[in-house]
Amino acid sequence: MRKKHIGQEIRDDGPKSHYSKAGTPTMGGIIFIISTLITVIVFRLFNSEVLLAIYGMIAFGAIGFIDDFMKLVMIMAMYGLSLYLIILGFVYMIEVLSVIIQMTSYKLRNKKRVFLMSPIHHHYELKGYKEQKIVSTFMVVSVITSLITLLDIL
């Protein structure tokens, strides 16, 4: 990401010590949130104080994620990288497109359906595939499209 200059931009009026952070990839805070959640789940630390802290951390993490995501989308739009979002979110795009196709077909073709049910993962469930197989297949496709995006960006 540093090669493509996707990362933090440092304002000119900020402290001089922050210049070393220029180009640092964003969304690093998500690692802390995930590791804390895994720790709480593994060690079963479910009491009111811990849960309150977790909720607060997730709320602040969500604000940071939204801020970083908006920065990233703006930078990607400047460099014409919006195609990467389509590749990265391929599974989600297919899910959304299956609903759009189903609704359009239902309304325009006199209540005829393309899929047994939409989104498309429900179609596969009704076809007889087990949920674990559907989820694992979608996960593999997501990992592959993520790797394609990362390899192309780096």
CSV table of C-alpha atoms in Angstrom, one decimal:
chain,number,residue,atom,x,y,z
A,1,MET,CA,0.0,0.0,0.0
A,2,ARG,CA,2.9,2.3,0.6
A,3,LYS,CA,4.1,1.9,-3.0
A,4,LYS,CA,0.7,3.1,-4.3
A,5,HIS,CA,0.8,6.0,-1.7
A,6,ILE,CA,-2.4,4.7,0.0
A,7,GLY,CA,-2.3,5.6,3.7
A,8,GLN,CA,-2.2,8.4,6.2
A,9,GLU,CA,-1.7,11.9,4.9
A,10,ILE,CA,-0.1,14.3,7.4
A,11,ARG,CA,-1.3,17.9,7.5
A,12,ASP,CA,1.3,20.6,7.2
A,13,ASP,CA,0.1,22.3,10.4
A,14,GLY,CA,0.6,19.2,12.5
A,15,PRO,CA,3.5,18.3,14.8
A,16,LYS,CA,6.8,17.6,13.0
A,17,SER,CA,7.0,14.2,14.8
A,18,HIS,CA,4.0,13.0,12.8
A,19,TYR,CA,5.7,13.3,9.5
A,20,SER,CA,7.3,9.9,10.0
A,21,LYS,CA,3.7,8.4,9.9
A,22,ALA,CA,3.1,9.6,6.4
A,23,GLY,CA,2.0,6.7,4.2
A,24,THR,CA,1.2,4.4,7.0
A,25,PRO,CA,-1.6,2.0,6.0
A,26,THR,CA,-4.9,2.8,7.7
A,27,MET,CA,-7.3,0.5,9.6
A,28,GLY,CA,-4.6,-0.9,11.9
A,29,GLY,CA,-6.9,-0.5,14.9
A,30,ILE,CA,-9.1,-3.3,13.7
A,31,ILE,CA,-6.3,-5.7,14.8
A,32,PHE,CA,-6.6,-4.6,18.4
A,33,ILE,CA,-10.4,-5.0,18.3
A,34,ILE,CA,-10.3,-8.5,16.9
A,35,SER,CA,-7.6,-9.6,19.2
A,36,THR,CA,-9.5,-8.3,22.3
A,37,LEU,CA,-12.7,-9.9,21.1
A,38,ILE,CA,-11.0,-13.3,20.6
A,39,THR,CA,-9.4,-13.0,24.1
A,40,VAL,CA,-12.7,-12.3,25.7
A,41,ILE,CA,-14.4,-15.2,23.9
A,42,VAL,CA,-11.6,-17.7,24.5
A,43,PHE,CA,-11.3,-17.0,28.2
A,44,ARG,CA,-15.0,-16.4,28.6
A,45,LEU,CA,-14.7,-13.1,30.4
A,46,PHE,CA,-18.4,-12.2,30.2
A,47,ASN,CA,-19.2,-9.8,33.0
A,48,SER,CA,-20.9,-6.4,32.9
A,49,GLU,CA,-17.7,-4.4,33.2
A,50,VAL,CA,-15.9,-6.3,30.5
A,51,LEU,CA,-18.9,-6.1,28.1
A,52,LEU,CA,-19.3,-2.4,28.7
A,53,ALA,CA,-15.6,-1.9,27.8
A,54,ILE,CA,-16.0,-4.1,24.7
A,55,TYR,CA,-19.1,-2.1,23.6
A,56,GLY,CA,-17.2,1.1,24.0
A,57,MET,CA,-14.2,-0.2,22.2
A,58,ILE,CA,-16.3,-1.4,19.3
A,59,ALA,CA,-18.1,1.9,19.1
A,60,PHE,CA,-14.9,3.9,19.0
A,61,GLY,CA,-13.4,1.3,16.6
A,62,ALA,CA,-16.4,1.7,14.3
A,63,ILE,CA,-15.9,5.5,14.2
A,64,GLY,CA,-12.2,5.0,13.4
A,65,PHE,CA,-13.1,2.4,10.8
A,66,ILE,CA,-15.6,4.6,9.1
A,67,ASP,CA,-13.1,7.5,9.1
A,68,ASP,CA,-10.3,5.4,7.7
A,69,PHE,CA,-12.6,3.7,5.2
A,70,MET,CA,-13.9,7.1,3.9
A,71,LYS,CA,-10.3,8.3,3.5
A,72,LEU,CA,-9.4,5.1,1.7
A,73,VAL,CA,-12.4,5.3,-0.7
A,74,MET,CA,-11.5,9.0,-1.4
A,75,ILE,CA,-7.9,8.1,-2.2
A,76,MET,CA,-9.0,5.1,-4.3
A,77,ALA,CA,-11.4,7.4,-6.3
A,78,MET,CA,-8.5,9.8,-6.9
A,79,TYR,CA,-6.3,7.1,-8.3
A,80,GLY,CA,-9.0,5.3,-10.2
A,81,LEU,CA,-8.9,2.2,-7.9
A,82,SER,CA,-12.7,1.7,-7.6
A,83,LEU,CA,-12.4,-1.5,-9.6
A,84,TYR,CA,-10.5,-3.0,-6.7
A,85,LEU,CA,-13.5,-2.6,-4.5
A,86,ILE,CA,-15.6,-4.6,-7.0
A,87,ILE,CA,-13.0,-7.4,-7.1
A,88,LEU,CA,-12.5,-7.3,-3.3
A,89,GLY,CA,-16.3,-7.4,-2.6
A,90,PHE,CA,-17.1,-9.9,-5.3
A,91,VAL,CA,-19.2,-12.2,-3.1
A,92,TYR,CA,-21.2,-9.3,-1.8
A,93,MET,CA,-21.7,-8.0,-5.3
A,94,ILE,CA,-23.0,-11.4,-6.4
A,95,GLU,CA,-25.4,-11.5,-3.4
A,96,VAL,CA,-26.7,-8.0,-4.1
A,97,LEU,CA,-27.0,-8.7,-7.9
A,98,SER,CA,-29.0,-11.9,-7.2
A,99,VAL,CA,-31.5,-9.9,-5.2
A,100,ILE,CA,-31.7,-7.2,-8.0
A,101,ILE,CA,-32.1,-9.9,-10.7
A,102,GLN,CA,-34.8,-11.7,-8.7
A,103,MET,CA,-36.8,-8.6,-7.9
A,104,THR,CA,-36.6,-7.3,-11.5
A,105,SER,CA,-37.6,-10.7,-12.9
A,106,TYR,CA,-40.5,-11.0,-10.5
A,107,LYS,CA,-41.9,-7.6,-11.3
A,108,LEU,CA,-41.3,-7.6,-15.1
A,109,ARG,CA,-42.0,-11.2,-16.0
A,110,ASN,CA,-45.3,-11.7,-14.2
A,111,LYS,CA,-44.0,-13.1,-10.9
A,112,LYS,CA,-41.5,-15.5,-12.6
A,113,ARG,CA,-38.4,-16.1,-10.6
A,114,VAL,CA,-34.8,-16.7,-11.7
A,115,PHE,CA,-33.6,-18.2,-8.4
A,116,LEU,CA,-35.6,-20.4,-6.0
A,117,MET,CA,-34.9,-17.7,-3.4
A,118,SER,CA,-32.6,-14.8,-3.1
A,119,PRO,CA,-30.0,-13.8,-2.0
A,120,ILE,CA,-28.2,-16.5,-3.9
A,121,HIS,CA,-26.9,-18.4,-0.8
A,122,HIS,CA,-30.5,-19.2,0.0
A,123,HIS,CA,-31.0,-20.6,-3.5
A,124,TYR,CA,-28.1,-23.0,-2.9
A,125,GLU,CA,-29.7,-24.0,0.4
A,126,LEU,CA,-33.0,-24.9,-1.3
A,127,LYS,CA,-31.0,-26.8,-4.0
A,128,GLY,CA,-29.8,-29.1,-1.2
A,129,TYR,CA,-26.3,-27.8,-0.5
A,130,LYS,CA,-25.4,-27.8,3.2
A,131,GLU,CA,-24.8,-24.4,4.8
A,132,GLN,CA,-21.2,-25.3,5.8
A,133,LYS,CA,-20.4,-26.0,2.1
A,134,ILE,CA,-22.0,-22.8,0.9
A,135,VAL,CA,-20.2,-20.7,3.6
A,136,SER,CA,-16.8,-22.3,3.0
A,137,THR,CA,-17.2,-21.9,-0.8
A,138,PHE,CA,-18.1,-18.2,-0.4
A,139,MET,CA,-15.1,-17.8,2.0
A,140,VAL,CA,-12.7,-19.4,-0.4
A,141,VAL,CA,-13.9,-17.1,-3.2
A,142,SER,CA,-13.6,-14.1,-0.9
A,143,VAL,CA,-10.0,-15.1,0.1
A,144,ILE,CA,-9.1,-15.6,-3.6
A,145,THR,CA,-10.5,-12.2,-4.7
A,146,SER,CA,-8.8,-10.5,-1.7
A,147,LEU,CA,-5.5,-12.0,-2.7
A,148,ILE,CA,-6.0,-10.9,-6.3
A,149,THR,CA,-6.7,-7.4,-5.1
A,150,LEU,CA,-3.7,-7.4,-2.8
A,151,LEU,CA,-1.3,-8.8,-5.3
A,152,ASP,CA,-2.4,-6.2,-7.9
A,153,ILE,CA,-2.2,-3.3,-5.4
A,154,LEU,CA,1.2,-4.3,-4.0
